[in-house]
PDB file of C-alpha atoms in Angstrom:
ATOM      1  CA  MET T 788      24.322 -10.464  11.517  1.00 94.00           C
ATOM      2  CA  ASN T 789      21.059 -11.948  12.566  1.00 97.00           C
ATOM      3  CA  VAL T 790      18.111 -10.894  10.536  1.00 98.00           C
ATOM      4  CA  LEU T 791      14.382 -11.304  11.536  1.00 98.00           C
ATOM      5  CA  PHE T 792      11.562 -11.520   8.907  1.00 98.00           C
ATOM      6  CA  LEU T 793       8.318 -10.901  10.909  1.00 98.00           C
ATOM      7  CA  ALA T 794       5.036 -10.660   9.420  1.00 98.00           C
ATOM      8  CA  HIS T 795       1.276 -11.754  10.069  1.00 98.00           C
ATOM      9  CA  THR T 796      -0.386 -13.971   7.953  1.00 98.00           C
ATOM     10  CA  GLU T 797      -3.741 -13.705   5.869  1.00 95.00           C
ATOM     11  CA  ASP T 798      -7.108 -15.582   6.098  1.00 89.00           C
ATOM     12  CA  GLY T 799      -6.145 -19.414   5.619  1.00 90.00           C
ATOM     13  CA  GLY T 800      -2.619 -18.699   7.136  1.00 95.00           C
ATOM     14  CA  SER T 801      -1.117 -17.596   3.843  1.00 97.00           C
ATOM     15  CA  LEU T 802       1.420 -14.922   3.293  1.00 97.00           C
ATOM     16  CA  GLY T 803       0.297 -11.631   1.355  1.00 95.00           C
ATOM     17  CA  LYS T 804       2.267 -10.060  -1.564  1.00 94.00           C
ATOM     18  CA  ALA T 805       3.517  -7.274   0.719  1.00 95.00           C
ATOM     19  CA  ALA T 806       5.020  -9.683   3.309  1.00 97.00           C
ATOM     20  CA  CYS T 807       6.671 -11.933   0.523  1.00 97.00           C
ATOM     21  CA  GLU T 808       8.255  -8.751  -0.768  1.00 97.00           C
ATOM     22  CA  ALA T 809       9.460  -7.773   2.779  1.00 98.00           C
ATOM     23  CA  LEU T 810      10.962 -11.265   2.892  1.00 98.00           C
ATOM     24  CA  GLY T 811      12.863 -10.525  -0.187  1.00 97.00           C
ATOM     25  CA  ALA T 812      14.350  -7.236   1.430  1.00 98.00           C
ATOM     26  CA  ALA T 813      15.313  -9.390   4.578  1.00 98.00           C
ATOM     27  CA  LYS T 814      17.130 -11.935   2.458  1.00 97.00           C
ATOM     28  CA  GLY T 815      18.844  -9.279   0.566  1.00 96.00           C
ATOM     29  CA  LEU T 816      20.716  -8.152   3.750  1.00 97.00           C
ATOM     30  CA  GLY T 817      22.486 -11.632   3.972  1.00 94.00           C
ATOM     31  CA  GLY T 818      23.402 -12.932   7.463  1.00 92.00           C
ATOM     32  CA  THR T 819      21.408 -15.423   9.319  1.00 97.00           C
ATOM     33  CA  LEU T 820      17.727 -15.210   8.670  1.00 98.00           C
ATOM     34  CA  THR T 821      14.862 -16.288  10.808  1.00 98.00           C
ATOM     35  CA  VAL T 822      11.269 -16.239  10.014  1.00 98.00           C
ATOM     36  CA  GLY T 823       8.363 -15.180  12.500  1.00 98.00           C
ATOM     37  CA  LEU T 824       4.897 -15.490  11.824  1.00 98.00           C
ATOM     38  CA  TYR T 825       1.697 -14.536  13.683  1.00 98.00           C
ATOM     39  CA  GLY T 826      -1.905 -15.011  12.954  1.00 97.00           C
ATOM     40  CA  ALA T 827      -4.917 -17.488  13.321  1.00 96.00           C
ATOM     41  CA  GLU T 828      -2.712 -20.271  11.404  1.00 97.00           C
ATOM     42  CA  VAL T 829       0.877 -19.939  10.224  1.00 98.00           C
ATOM     43  CA  GLN T 830       1.816 -23.398   8.890  1.00 97.00           C
ATOM     44  CA  ALA T 831       0.594 -22.506   5.536  1.00 97.00           C
ATOM     45  CA  GLY T 832       2.494 -19.327   5.587  1.00 98.00           C
ATOM     46  CA  ALA T 833       5.576 -20.996   6.639  1.00 98.00           C
ATOM     47  CA  ASP T 834       5.300 -23.656   3.927  1.00 98.00           C
ATOM     48  CA  GLN T 835       4.888 -20.971   1.352  1.00 98.00           C
ATOM     49  CA  ILE T 836       8.477 -19.764   2.089  1.00 98.00           C
ATOM     50  CA  ALA T 837       9.934 -22.913   3.474  1.00 98.00           C
ATOM     51  CA  ALA T 838      12.858 -23.021   1.140  1.00 97.00           C
ATOM     52  CA  CYS T 839      13.702 -19.279   1.510  1.00 97.00           C
ATOM     53  CA  GLY T 840      16.973 -20.143   3.422  1.00 97.00           C
ATOM     54  CA  ALA T 841      15.793 -19.374   7.143  1.00 98.00           C
ATOM     55  CA  VAL T 842      17.628 -21.356   9.839  1.00 98.00           C
ATOM     56  CA  LYS T 843      14.517 -21.285  12.112  1.00 98.00           C
ATOM     57  CA  PHE T 844      10.798 -20.476  11.765  1.00 98.00           C
ATOM     58  CA  TYR T 845       8.958 -19.119  14.795  1.00 98.00           C
ATOM     59  CA  GLY T 846       5.106 -18.771  15.069  1.00 98.00           C
ATOM     60  CA  VAL T 847       2.384 -17.519  17.278  1.00 98.00           C
ATOM     61  CA  ALA T 848      -1.093 -18.581  16.286  1.00 97.00           C
ATOM     62  CA  GLY T 849      -4.574 -18.870  17.647  1.00 96.00           C
ATOM     63  CA  ALA T 850      -7.957 -17.282  17.658  1.00 92.00           C
ATOM     64  CA  ASP T 851      -6.527 -14.466  19.652  1.00 93.00           C
ATOM     65  CA  PHE T 852      -4.244 -13.478  16.778  1.00 95.00           C
ATOM     66  CA  ALA T 853      -6.653 -13.929  13.909  1.00 94.00           C
ATOM     67  CA  THR T 854      -7.593 -10.365  13.444  1.00 92.00           C
ATOM     68  CA  ALA T 855      -5.762  -6.922  13.674  1.00 92.00           C
ATOM     69  CA  ARG T 856      -5.586  -5.786  17.496  1.00 93.00           C
ATOM     70  CA  TYR T 857      -2.734  -3.851  18.844  1.00 94.00           C
ATOM     71  CA  GLY T 858      -2.411  -5.867  22.340  1.00 94.00           C
ATOM     72  CA  SER T 859      -2.342  -9.207  20.786  1.00 96.00           C
ATOM     73  CA  ASP T 860      -0.391  -8.472  17.725  1.00 97.00           C
ATOM     74  CA  ALA T 861       2.231  -6.357  19.724  1.00 97.00           C
ATOM     75  CA  SER T 862       2.625  -9.461  22.224  1.00 97.00           C
ATOM     76  CA  ALA T 863       2.990 -11.892  19.496  1.00 98.00           C
ATOM     77  CA  CYS T 864       5.795  -9.442  17.562  1.00 98.00           C
ATOM     78  CA  GLU T 865       7.624  -9.175  20.895  1.00 97.00           C
ATOM     79  CA  ALA T 866       7.843 -12.785  21.852  1.00 98.00           C
ATOM     80  CA  ILE T 867       8.901 -13.878  18.357  1.00 98.00           C
ATOM     81  CA  ALA T 868      11.638 -10.936  18.337  1.00 98.00           C
ATOM     82  CA  LYS T 869      13.022 -11.787  21.896  1.00 97.00           C
ATOM     83  CA  ALA T 870      13.010 -15.686  20.933  1.00 98.00           C
ATOM     84  CA  ALA T 871      14.834 -14.899  17.560  1.00 97.00           C
ATOM     85  CA  GLY T 872      17.422 -12.479  19.062  1.00 96.00           C
ATOM     86  CA  ALA T 873      17.806 -10.510  16.010  1.00 95.00           C
ATOM     87  CA  GLU T 874      19.438  -7.480  15.140  1.00 97.00           C
ATOM     88  CA  VAL T 875      17.668  -6.336  12.273  1.00 98.00           C
ATOM     89  CA  ILE T 876      13.947  -7.152  12.299  1.00 98.00           C
ATOM     90  CA  VAL T 877      12.121  -6.492   8.729  1.00 98.00           C
ATOM     91  CA  MET T 878       8.245  -6.071   8.485  1.00 98.00           C
ATOM     92  CA  PRO T 879       5.948  -5.239   5.708  1.00 98.00           C
ATOM     93  CA  ALA T 880       4.472  -1.722   5.894  1.00 96.00           C
ATOM     94  CA  THR T 881       0.751  -2.915   5.989  1.00 95.00           C
ATOM     95  CA  SER T 882      -1.693  -1.117   7.953  1.00 93.00           C
ATOM     96  CA  ARG T 883      -1.752  -4.066  10.646  1.00 96.00           C
ATOM     97  CA  ALA T 884       2.144  -4.124  11.024  1.00 97.00           C
ATOM     98  CA  SER T 885       2.239  -0.364  10.921  1.00 96.00           C
ATOM     99  CA  ARG T 886      -0.212  -0.198  13.650  1.00 96.00           C
ATOM    100  CA  VAL T 887       2.081  -2.131  16.218  1.00 97.00           C
ATOM    101  CA  ALA T 888       5.631  -1.334  14.886  1.00 97.00           C
ATOM    102  CA  ALA T 889       6.549   1.606  16.957  1.00 97.00           C
ATOM    103  CA  GLY T 890       5.098   0.055  20.142  1.00 97.00           C
ATOM    104  CA  VAL T 891       7.076  -3.276  19.484  1.00 98.00           C
ATOM    105  CA  ALA T 892      10.405  -1.228  19.015  1.00 98.00           C
ATOM    106  CA  MET T 893       9.519   0.621  22.296  1.00 97.00           C
ATOM    107  CA  ARG T 894       9.032  -3.040  24.182  1.00 97.00           C
ATOM    108  CA  LEU T 895      12.260  -4.287  22.567  1.00 97.00           C
ATOM    109  CA  GLY T 896      14.355  -1.181  23.223  1.00 97.00           C
ATOM    110  CA  ALA T 897      14.955  -0.859  19.502  1.00 97.00           C
ATOM    111  CA  ALA T 898      15.181   1.888  16.922  1.00 97.00           C
ATOM    112  CA  VAL T 899      12.571   2.008  14.178  1.00 97.00           C
ATOM    113  CA  ASP T 900      12.167   3.364  10.821  1.00 97.00           C
ATOM    114  CA  THR T 901       9.110   3.085   8.640  1.00 96.00           C
ATOM    115  CA  ARG T 902       7.923   3.015   5.035  1.00 93.00           C
ATOM    116  CA  LEU T 903      11.432   2.145   3.615  1.00 96.00           C
ATOM    117  CA  THR T 904      11.875   1.855  -0.229  1.00 94.00           C
ATOM    118  CA  GLY T 905      15.382   0.538  -0.087  1.00 96.00           C
ATOM    119  CA  LEU T 906      17.292  -1.850   2.199  1.00 97.00           C
ATOM    120  CA  GLU T 907      20.974  -3.249   1.479  1.00 96.00           C
ATOM    121  CA  VAL T 908      24.322  -3.683   3.032  1.00 96.00           C
ATOM    122  CA  ALA T 909      26.991  -1.279   1.813  1.00 94.00           C
ATOM    123  CA  ASP T 910      30.536  -1.326   3.044  1.00 93.00           C
ATOM    124  CA  GLY T 911      29.350  -3.817   5.853  1.00 92.00           C
ATOM    125  CA  LYS T 912      26.784  -1.453   7.069  1.00 95.00           C
ATOM    126  CA  VAL T 913      23.129  -1.671   6.764  1.00 97.00           C
ATOM    127  CA  VAL T 914      21.715   1.105   4.651  1.00 97.00           C
ATOM    128  CA  ALA T 915      18.046   1.900   4.371  1.00 97.00           C
ATOM    129  CA  THR T 916      16.539   4.665   2.098  1.00 96.00           C
ATOM    130  CA  ARG T 917      13.084   6.288   2.070  1.00 93.00           C
ATOM    131  CA  TRP T 918      11.174   9.139   0.701  1.00 86.00           C
ATOM    132  CA  PHE T 919      10.760  12.596   2.400  1.00 84.00           C
ATOM    133  CA  TYR T 920       8.531  15.430   1.610  1.00 74.00           C
ATOM    134  CA  ARG T 921       5.934  13.836  -0.612  1.00 64.00           C
ATOM    135  CA  GLN T 922       8.676  12.030  -2.694  1.00 68.00           C
ATOM    136  CA  ARG T 923      10.706  15.153  -3.403  1.00 74.00           C
ATOM    137  CA  MET T 924      13.688  13.940  -1.459  1.00 87.00           C
ATOM    138  CA  VAL T 925      15.314  10.557  -0.854  1.00 91.00           C
ATOM    139  CA  GLY T 926      17.347   9.780   2.257  1.00 94.00           C
ATOM    140  CA  ALA T 927      19.999   7.263   3.330  1.00 96.00           C
ATOM    141  CA  ILE T 928      19.612   6.086   6.864  1.00 96.00           C
ATOM    142  CA  GLU T 929      22.395   4.324   8.875  1.00 96.00           C
ATOM    143  CA  ARG T 930      21.702   3.370  12.566  1.00 96.00           C
ATOM    144  CA  ASP T 931      24.211   1.895  15.244  1.00 95.00           C
ATOM    145  CA  ALA T 932      21.313   0.827  17.608  1.00 96.00           C
ATOM    146  CA  ARG T 933      20.330  -2.697  17.735  1.00 97.00           C
ATOM    147  CA  PRO T 934      17.755  -4.262  17.369  1.00 97.00           C
ATOM    148  CA  TRP T 935      16.683  -2.050  14.512  1.00 98.00           C
ATOM    149  CA  LEU T 936      12.938  -2.543  13.452  1.00 98.00           C
ATOM    150  CA  VAL T 937      12.053  -1.556   9.925  1.00 98.00           C
ATOM    151  CA  THR T 938       8.983  -1.727   7.861  1.00 98.00           C
ATOM    152  CA  VAL T 939       9.262  -1.719   3.754  1.00 97.00           C
ATOM    153  CA  ASP T 940       6.890  -0.287   1.295  1.00 93.00           C
ATOM    154  CA  SER T 941       5.256  -2.832  -1.162  1.00 90.00           C
ATOM    155  CA  GLY T 942       6.317  -2.692  -4.669  1.00 86.00           C
ATOM    156  CA  CYS T 943      10.015  -1.988  -4.040  1.00 91.00           C
ATOM    157  CA  PHE T 944      11.382  -5.478  -3.605  1.00 95.00           C
ATOM    158  CA  GLU T 945      10.992  -8.773  -5.350  1.00 95.00           C
ATOM    159  CA  ALA T 946       8.786 -11.102  -3.888  1.00 96.00           C
ATOM    160  CA  VAL T 947       9.776 -14.391  -2.406  1.00 97.00           C
ATOM    161  CA  SER T 948       8.288 -17.791  -3.526  1.00 95.00           C
ATOM    162  CA  ALA T 949      10.084 -20.757  -1.908  1.00 97.00           C
ATOM    163  CA  PRO T 950       7.512 -23.521  -1.225  1.00 97.00           C
ATOM    164  CA  GLY T 951       8.190 -26.587   0.898  1.00 97.00           C
ATOM    165  CA  ALA T 952       7.753 -28.191   4.180  1.00 97.00           C
ATOM    166  CA  ALA T 953       8.736 -25.763   7.188  1.00 97.00           C
ATOM    167  CA  SER T 954       9.097 -26.849  10.696  1.00 97.00           C
ATOM    168  CA  VAL T 955       7.664 -24.043  12.948  1.00 98.00           C
ATOM    169  CA  GLU T 956       8.194 -23.701  16.513  1.00 98.00           C
ATOM    170  CA  LEU T 957       5.180 -22.187  18.159  1.00 98.00           C
ATOM    171  CA  LEU T 958       5.372 -19.938  21.079  1.00 98.00           C
ATOM    172  CA  ALA T 959       3.034 -19.508  23.694  1.00 96.00           C
ATOM    173  CA  VAL T 960       1.787 -16.088  24.130  1.00 96.00           C
ATOM    174  CA  THR T 961      -1.043 -14.769  26.250  1.00 92.00           C
ATOM    175  CA  PRO T 962      -1.939 -11.267  24.902  1.00 88.00           C
ATOM    176  CA  ALA T 963      -2.428  -8.561  27.626  1.00 78.00           C
ATOM    177  CA  THR T 964      -5.461  -6.968  26.290  1.00 79.00           C
ATOM    178  CA  ARG T 965      -8.972  -5.916  27.484  1.00 80.00           C
ATOM    179  CA  THR T 966     -10.656  -5.852  24.226  1.00 82.00           C
ATOM    180  CA  GLN T 967     -12.466  -8.766  22.508  1.00 81.00           C
ATOM    181  CA  VAL T 968     -12.955  -9.370  18.715  1.00 80.00           C
ATOM    182  CA  THR T 969     -16.640  -9.988  18.203  1.00 83.00           C
ATOM    183  CA  GLY T 970     -16.560  -9.929  14.574  1.00 80.00           C
ATOM    184  CA  ILE T 971     -15.707  -7.810  11.413  1.00 77.00           C
ATOM    185  CA  LYS T 972     -17.892  -5.729   9.427  1.00 78.00           C
ATOM    186  CA  ALA T 973     -16.679  -5.061   5.828  1.00 72.00           C
ATOM    187  CA  PRO T 974     -18.274  -4.165   2.432  1.00 69.00           C
ATOM    188  CA  ALA T 975     -18.674  -6.846  -0.198  1.00 70.00           C
ATOM    189  CA  ALA T 976     -15.437  -7.433  -2.326  1.00 63.00           C
ATOM    190  CA  ASP T 977     -16.989  -5.992  -5.375  1.00 65.00           C
ATOM    191  CA  ALA T 978     -17.906  -2.821  -3.483  1.00 73.00           C
ATOM    192  CA  GLN T 979     -14.263  -1.999  -2.614  1.00 83.00           C
ATOM    193  CA  THR T 980     -12.982   0.801  -4.864  1.00 91.00           C
ATOM    194  CA  ILE T 981      -9.477   1.058  -3.358  1.00 90.00           C
ATOM    195  CA  ARG T 982      -7.707  -2.011  -4.885  1.00 89.00           C
ATOM    196  CA  PRO T 983      -3.764  -1.959  -4.333  1.00 86.00           C
ATOM    197  CA  GLU T 984      -3.222  -5.123  -6.149  1.00 85.00           C
ATOM    198  CA  ALA T 985      -5.095  -4.014  -9.314  1.00 91.00           C
ATOM    199  CA  LYS T 986      -3.182  -3.540 -12.491  1.00 93.00           C
ATOM    200  CA  MET T 987      -4.557  -0.131 -13.444  1.00 96.00           C
ATOM    201  CA  LEU T 988      -5.511   3.009 -11.376  1.00 96.00           C
ATOM    202  CA  LEU T 989      -8.261   5.227 -12.496  1.00 96.00           C
ATOM    203  CA  VAL T 990      -7.848   9.020 -11.168  1.00 94.00           C
ATOM    204  CA  ALA T 991     -10.975  11.218 -11.275  1.00 94.00           C
ATOM    205  CA  GLY T 992     -10.390  14.784 -11.094  1.00 92.00           C
ATOM    206  CA  ALA T 993     -12.363  17.999 -10.398  1.00 90.00           C
ATOM    207  CA  GLY T 994     -13.783  18.125 -13.863  1.00 91.00           C
ATOM    208  CA  TRP T 995     -16.262  15.425 -13.125  1.00 93.00           C
ATOM    209  CA  GLY T 996     -18.092  17.740 -10.584  1.00 89.00           C
ATOM    210  CA  LYS T 997     -18.089  20.871 -12.867  1.00 89.00           C
ATOM    211  CA  SER T 998     -20.720  22.150 -15.040  1.00 89.00           C
ATOM    212  CA  GLN T 999     -20.809  20.501 -18.508  1.00 89.00           C
ATOM    213  CA  PRO T1000     -21.363  22.220 -21.893  1.00 88.00           C
ATOM    214  CA  ASP T1001     -25.080  22.346 -21.301  1.00 90.00           C
ATOM    215  CA  GLY T1002     -24.599  24.429 -18.251  1.00 90.00           C
ATOM    216  CA  MET T1003     -25.518  21.623 -15.791  1.00 91.00           C
ATOM    217  CA  LYS T1004     -23.717  19.424 -13.429  1.00 90.00           C
ATOM    218  CA  HIS T1005     -23.937  15.691 -14.344  1.00 92.00           C
ATOM    219  CA  LEU T1006     -23.087  14.109 -11.130  1.00 92.00           C
ATOM    220  CA  ASP T1007     -25.371  11.058 -11.221  1.00 93.00           C
ATOM    221  CA  GLU T1008     -23.992  10.304 -14.778  1.00 94.00           C
ATOM    222  CA  ALA T1009     -20.298  10.909 -13.504  1.00 94.00           C
ATOM    223  CA  SER T1010     -20.962   8.463 -10.606  1.00 93.00           C
ATOM    224  CA  SER T1011     -22.525   5.838 -13.034  1.00 94.00           C
ATOM    225  CA  LEU T1012     -19.607   6.042 -15.462  1.00 95.00           C
ATOM    226  CA  ILE T1013     -16.943   5.902 -12.980  1.00 95.00           C
ATOM    227  CA  LEU T1014     -18.458   3.112 -11.258  1.00 93.00           C
ATOM    228  CA  GLY T1015     -19.226   1.186 -14.385  1.00 93.00           C
ATOM    229  CA  LEU T1016     -15.534   1.373 -15.261  1.00 95.00           C
ATOM    230  CA  LEU T1017     -14.446   0.376 -11.927  1.00 94.00           C
ATOM    231  CA  SER T1018     -16.918  -2.752 -12.374  1.00 92.00           C
ATOM    232  CA  ALA T1019     -16.009  -3.627 -15.841  1.00 92.00           C
ATOM    233  CA  THR T1020     -12.100  -3.338 -15.391  1.00 93.00           C
ATOM    234  CA  GLN T1021     -11.507  -4.051 -11.600  1.00 92.00           C
ATOM    235  CA  CYS T1022      -9.316  -1.116 -11.527  1.00 95.00           C
ATOM    236  CA  SER T1023      -8.501   0.955  -8.536  1.00 95.00           C
ATOM    237  CA  LEU T1024      -9.832   4.270  -7.861  1.00 95.00           C
ATOM    238  CA  GLY T1025      -8.007   7.215  -6.902  1.00 94.00           C
ATOM    239  CA  SER T1026      -9.204  11.186  -6.771  1.00 93.00           C
ATOM    240  CA  SER T1027      -7.628  14.619  -6.710  1.00 90.00           C
ATOM    241  CA  LYS T1028      -7.849  16.506  -3.594  1.00 88.00           C
ATOM    242  CA  SER T1029     -10.298  19.100  -5.088  1.00 87.00           C
ATOM    243  CA  LEU T1030     -12.878  16.487  -5.959  1.00 90.00           C
ATOM    244  CA  VAL T1031     -12.556  14.730  -2.666  1.00 89.00           C
ATOM    245  CA  ASP T1032     -13.023  17.931  -0.890  1.00 88.00           C
ATOM    246  CA  GLN T1033     -16.076  18.644  -2.895  1.00 85.00           C
ATOM    247  CA  SER T1034     -17.567  15.124  -2.201  1.00 80.00           C
ATOM    248  CA  GLY T1035     -16.884  15.536   1.409  1.00 71.00           C
ATOM    249  CA  ASP T1036     -19.087  18.461   1.495  1.00 68.00           C
ATOM    250  CA  GLY T1037     -21.770  16.781  -0.642  1.00 69.00           C
ATOM    251  CA  GLY T1038     -21.104  18.663  -3.745  1.00 69.00           C
ATOM    252  CA  ALA T1039     -19.694  15.769  -6.021  1.00 81.00           C
ATOM    253  CA  LEU T1040     -19.350  11.975  -5.959  1.00 88.00           C
ATOM    254  CA  PRO T1041     -20.753  10.424  -2.750  1.00 87.00           C
ATOM    255  CA  PHE T1042     -18.449   7.399  -2.760  1.00 89.00           C
ATOM    256  CA  LEU T1043     -15.360   9.348  -2.751  1.00 90.00           C
ATOM    257  CA  THR T1044     -13.383   9.856   0.616  1.00 89.00           C
ATOM    258  CA  HIS T1045      -9.917  11.071   1.644  1.00 89.00           C
ATOM    259  CA  MET T1046      -8.472   7.559   1.323  1.00 90.00           C
ATOM    260  CA  HIS T1047      -8.795   7.961  -2.488  1.00 92.00           C
ATOM    261  CA  GLN T1048      -6.697  11.113  -2.597  1.00 92.00           C
ATOM    262  CA  VAL T1049      -3.691  10.646  -4.893  1.00 90.00           C
ATOM    263  CA  GLY T1050      -0.915  13.174  -5.227  1.00 85.00           C
ATOM    264  CA  GLN T1051       1.100  15.782  -3.167  1.00 78.00           C
ATOM    265  CA  THR T1052      -1.232  15.707  -0.002  1.00 80.00           C
ATOM    266  CA  GLY T1053      -2.430  12.119  -0.882  1.00 83.00           C
ATOM    267  CA  SER T1054      -1.051   8.652  -1.486  1.00 85.00           C
ATOM    268  CA  THR T1055       1.609   7.562  -3.927  1.00 84.00           C
ATOM    269  CA  PRO T1056       0.327   4.398  -5.846  1.00 89.00           C
ATOM    270  CA  ARG T1057       2.274   1.923  -7.584  1.00 87.00           C
ATOM    271  CA  HIS T1058       0.078   0.331 -10.143  1.00 92.00           C
ATOM    272  CA  GLN T1059       1.302  -0.883 -13.471  1.00 93.00           C
ATOM    273  CA  LYS T1060      -1.003   1.617 -15.499  1.00 96.00           C
ATOM    274  CA  GLY T1061      -2.886   4.700 -14.606  1.00 95.00           C
ATOM    275  CA  LEU T1062      -5.476   6.738 -16.521  1.00 96.00           C
ATOM    276  CA  ALA T1063      -6.245  10.154 -15.258  1.00 94.00           C
ATOM    277  CA  THR T1064      -9.450  11.870 -16.096  1.00 95.00           C
ATOM    278  CA  CYS T1065     -10.401  15.492 -15.514  1.00 92.00           C
ATOM    279  CA  CYS T1066      -7.205  16.210 -13.884  1.00 89.00           C
ATOM    280  CA  HIS T1067      -4.981  19.243 -14.918  1.00 87.00           C
ATOM    281  CA  GLY T1068      -1.796  17.228 -14.500  1.00 87.00           C
ATOM    282  CA  GLU T1069       0.271  19.939 -12.657  1.00 85.00           C
ATOM    283  CA  GLU T1070       2.743  19.145  -9.922  1.00 81.00           C
ATOM    284  CA  PRO T1071       0.261  18.282  -7.136  1.00 76.00           C
ATOM    285  CA  HIS T1072      -1.167  15.616  -9.303  1.00 75.00           C
ATOM    286  CA  VAL T1073       2.080  14.339 -10.647  1.00 80.00           C
ATOM    287  CA  VAL T1074       3.786  13.765  -7.380  1.00 81.00           C
ATOM    288  CA  GLY T1075       1.276  11.033  -6.651  1.00 82.00           C
ATOM    289  CA  TRP T1076       1.994   9.238 -10.184  1.00 85.00           C
ATOM    290  CA  ARG T1077       5.661   9.099 -10.295  1.00 83.00           C
ATOM    291  CA  PHE T1078       5.672   5.374  -9.524  1.00 86.00           C
ATOM    292  CA  ILE T1079       2.775   4.399 -11.975  1.00 92.00           C
ATOM    293  CA  GLY T1080       4.367   2.455 -15.009  1.00 91.00           C
ATOM    294  CA  GLU T1081       2.310   3.722 -17.660  1.00 95.00           C
ATOM    295  CA  ARG T1082       0.530   7.064 -17.383  1.00 94.00           C
ATOM    296  CA  ARG T1083      -2.346   8.105 -19.473  1.00 95.00           C
ATOM    297  CA  ALA T1084      -4.696  11.010 -19.308  1.00 95.00           C
ATOM    298  CA  VAL T1085      -7.777  12.454 -20.681  1.00 96.00           C
ATOM    299  CA  ASN T1086      -8.247  16.235 -20.737  1.00 94.00           C
ATOM    300  CA  LEU T1087     -10.045  18.793 -23.023  1.00 92.00           C
ATOM    301  CA  ASP T1088      -7.016  21.154 -22.697  1.00 92.00           C
ATOM    302  CA  ALA T1089      -4.302  20.197 -25.221  1.00 92.00           C
ATOM    303  CA  SER T1090      -1.776  22.361 -23.214  1.00 91.00           C
ATOM    304  CA  CYS T1091      -2.613  21.226 -19.759  1.00 91.00           C
ATOM    305  CA  GLY T1092       0.154  19.812 -17.378  1.00 90.00           C
ATOM    306  CA  TRP T1093      -0.094  16.114 -18.841  1.00 91.00           C
ATOM    307  CA  ALA T1094       0.862  17.465 -22.178  1.00 90.00           C
ATOM    308  CA  GLN T1095       4.153  18.888 -20.993  1.00 88.00           C
ATOM    309  CA  GLY T1096       5.811  15.403 -20.646  1.00 86.00           C
ATOM    310  CA  LYS T1097       4.077  14.221 -17.776  1.00 90.00           C
ATOM    311  CA  ALA T1098       1.951  11.619 -19.330  1.00 92.00           C
ATOM    312  CA  ASP T1099       2.914   8.783 -21.807  1.00 94.00           C
ATOM    313  CA  VAL T1100      -0.252   9.504 -23.700  1.00 95.00           C
ATOM    314  CA  LEU T1101      -2.544  12.421 -23.630  1.00 94.00           C
ATOM    315  CA  TYR T1102      -6.151  12.117 -24.989  1.00 95.00           C
ATOM    316  CA  VAL T1103      -7.641  15.606 -25.865  1.00 96.00           C
ATOM    317  CA  ALA T1104     -11.279  14.665 -25.369  1.00 95.00           C
ATOM    318  CA  ASP T1105     -14.314  14.686 -23.062  1.00 95.00           C
ATOM    319  CA  ALA T1106     -13.843  12.383 -20.416  1.00 95.00           C
ATOM    320  CA  PHE T1107     -17.586  11.712 -20.082  1.00 95.00           C
ATOM    321  CA  ALA T1108     -17.631  10.424 -23.874  1.00 95.00           C
ATOM    322  CA  VAL T1109     -14.279   8.583 -23.369  1.00 95.00           C
ATOM    323  CA  VAL T1110     -15.337   6.553 -20.338  1.00 95.00           C
ATOM    324  CA  ASN T1111     -18.733   5.906 -21.699  1.00 94.00           C
ATOM    325  CA  LYS T1112     -17.393   4.406 -24.930  1.00 94.00           C
ATOM    326  CA  VAL T1113     -14.955   2.229 -22.983  1.00 94.00           C
ATOM    327  CA  VAL T1114     -17.672   0.825 -20.722  1.00 92.00           C
ATOM    328  CA  GLU T1115     -19.694   0.190 -23.708  1.00 93.00           C
ATOM    329  CA  LEU T1116     -17.032  -1.660 -25.556  1.00 93.00           C
ATOM    330  CA  LEU T1117     -15.988  -3.806 -22.474  1.00 90.00           C
ATOM    331  CA  LYS T1118     -19.757  -4.924 -22.129  1.00 82.00           C
TER     332      LYS T1118
END
């Protein structure tokens, strides 16, 4: 079986953590491994995994492939996949790779499955697993069609680190695109509040936007406390649907968007530790927390959902007071 690990490089030509984990998934299939990289530069990324056991390294590099763009990325992936002649193509489920996965599969006449959480060979067949219905059901997938292109979620496979010196065969690709990348506008790194690589996740619930004991809402204080904790710990920020909806209507915290939403109708993060504040801890919240390593919560209700075995530790306290004290101690 010929397996192609296909990924984009980051700034400087290196490979990100999600890509190294996808390589681990590809290696786990056995067979003949080929590596394909695309981006502004690919040599550094290839050297990062040179000793991974791949028989061949392909690359597509240049200014046209420096930033995420459907036309150029799809052309690069298509060229590498055709050169490799792989039966199974494994990509990381990053936003950049996910944007082109289905289109690349169509160009190759391949089957495609995305966001896989498991990939192995069982009884001579490649078996993929993934969650359905917001992590309520896990399904096993087998396909006879080849090529088979898959993307794998981060946090599900062991990342590969095998440095050395790789010999990369660069392919000449002219992207068929009418768009031109003139630059990238992005907030400063310290202004980011969604940090997948952070060790801890802070989830803000609807209680932050409700009236406090004095009968008044303290939204400015809530914003200051939450952002202060994020700054002091560099943790990632999540939120319950109710608070996100209030914020979108201008009724709560102005820095929250639906991208922060965690739970049954939001994302399912995989941070090592998590702290829920002002969430009730019922099923819609807990669904998004099932892959958090250590779960703690702050709630004034001693009989809330978190107290029913859904959190490792429940602090029965006022979240405003707790976060204020934590920020004070961290300073």
